[in-house]
Amino acid sequence: MADPTFDGVTLENASTVSQDLSNQSFKVVLRCATSTSTRTNLDLLKAKWIGMATRRVTVDGYVSLQSLGTTGSLVYLGTTYTNCVITNLTINPSDRAATHWEYIVTIEMHTAG
């Protein structure tokens, strides 16, 4: 299966840490790693994130998100989820020379009407 993408940016070598996929709530946490010394995709994701999002759960369980970051589509496990935002991004060099990076990205969907 192909790596997931967010707003056209590939989430390299992704593995699922956790997921909540329901009609009212959608949240996926992915552990990713760059495959080369270039940080191009990681830097693109960082630009789409901007910073933390405000998350509010409605009485009926739907999620309302407000963020200065990019709202885009996530292609995950062959399915496209629209109206998603990056709600957290953690970046760590995976070796002392900082030639590869591991990152954990949390992506959620605005499901409130």
Coordinates of C-alpha atoms in Angstrom, one line a residue:
M1 CA 0.0 0.0 0.0
A2 CA 1.3 3.5 -0.8
D3 CA 2.4 5.9 1.9
P4 CA -0.4 8.2 3.1
T5 CA -0.5 11.8 1.9
F6 CA -1.7 15.1 3.4
D7 CA -2.7 17.9 1.0
G8 CA -0.4 16.2 -1.7
V9 CA 2.6 15.8 0.6
T10 CA 3.8 12.2 1.2
L11 CA 4.0 11.0 4.8
E12 CA 7.2 8.9 4.3
N13 CA 7.5 5.3 5.7
A14 CA 4.4 5.8 7.8
S15 CA 3.2 3.4 10.4
T16 CA 0.0 3.9 12.4
V17 CA 0.5 4.7 16.1
S18 CA -3.2 5.1 16.8
Q19 CA -6.5 5.8 15.0
D20 CA -10.1 6.8 15.8
L21 CA -12.2 6.4 12.7
S22 CA -15.9 6.9 13.3
N23 CA -18.7 9.0 11.8
Q24 CA -18.3 11.6 14.5
S25 CA -14.6 11.7 15.1
F26 CA -11.5 11.0 12.9
K27 CA -8.0 11.2 14.3
V28 CA -4.9 9.3 13.1
V29 CA -1.4 9.5 14.6
L30 CA 1.4 8.3 12.3
R31 CA 5.1 7.7 13.0
C32 CA 7.1 8.6 9.8
A33 CA 10.7 8.7 8.8
T34 CA 12.5 10.5 6.0
S35 CA 14.2 8.0 3.7
T36 CA 17.0 10.3 2.6
S37 CA 19.0 13.2 3.9
T38 CA 16.5 15.7 2.4
R39 CA 13.7 17.2 4.6
T40 CA 11.6 18.4 1.7
N41 CA 8.4 16.6 2.6
L42 CA 8.9 17.2 6.3
D43 CA 9.4 21.0 5.7
L44 CA 6.3 21.1 3.6
L45 CA 4.3 19.4 6.3
K46 CA 5.7 21.8 8.9
A47 CA 4.5 24.8 6.8
K48 CA 1.0 23.3 6.6
W49 CA 0.9 22.8 10.3
I50 CA 1.6 26.3 11.6
G51 CA 0.9 25.4 15.2
M52 CA -1.6 23.9 17.6
A53 CA -5.2 23.7 16.7
T54 CA -8.2 24.4 18.9
R55 CA -10.3 21.2 19.3
R56 CA -13.9 21.3 20.6
V57 CA -16.1 18.2 20.8
T58 CA -19.8 19.0 20.5
V59 CA -22.5 17.5 22.7
D60 CA -23.3 14.9 20.1
G61 CA -19.6 13.9 19.7
Y62 CA -18.6 15.7 16.5
V63 CA -15.3 17.5 16.4
S64 CA -14.9 21.2 15.6
L65 CA -11.3 22.3 14.7
Q66 CA -9.9 25.8 14.4
S67 CA -6.4 26.2 13.1
L68 CA -4.2 28.7 11.2
G69 CA -2.7 25.7 9.3
T70 CA -3.8 24.2 6.0
T71 CA -7.1 22.4 5.7
G72 CA -6.6 19.5 3.3
S73 CA -7.3 16.0 2.3
L74 CA -5.7 13.0 3.9
V75 CA -5.3 9.9 1.8
Y76 CA -5.0 7.0 4.3
L77 CA -5.2 3.3 3.6
G78 CA -6.7 4.0 0.2
T79 CA -9.5 6.3 1.4
T80 CA -9.6 10.1 1.0
Y81 CA -10.7 12.1 4.1
T82 CA -11.5 15.7 3.4
N83 CA -11.6 18.7 5.8
C84 CA -8.5 17.5 7.8
V85 CA -5.8 19.5 9.6
I86 CA -2.5 18.6 11.3
T87 CA -3.1 19.1 15.0
N88 CA 0.4 18.1 16.2
L89 CA 3.8 17.5 14.6
T90 CA 6.9 16.3 16.5
I91 CA 10.3 16.1 14.7
N92 CA 13.4 14.2 15.9
P93 CA 16.6 13.5 14.2
S94 CA 17.0 9.7 14.0
D95 CA 20.8 9.8 14.0
R96 CA 23.6 11.9 15.5
A97 CA 24.5 13.4 12.1
A98 CA 20.9 14.5 11.6
T99 CA 20.8 13.0 8.1
H100 CA 17.4 11.3 8.7
W101 CA 14.4 12.5 10.7
E102 CA 11.6 10.7 12.4
Y103 CA 8.4 12.6 12.9
I104 CA 5.0 11.9 14.5
V105 CA 2.1 13.7 12.9
T106 CA -1.5 13.8 14.2
I107 CA -4.2 14.6 11.7
E108 CA -7.8 15.2 12.6
M109 CA -10.9 15.8 10.6
H110 CA -13.4 18.7 11.3
T111 CA -16.6 16.6 11.5
A112 CA -18.9 19.2 13.1
G113 CA -21.5 20.6 10.7

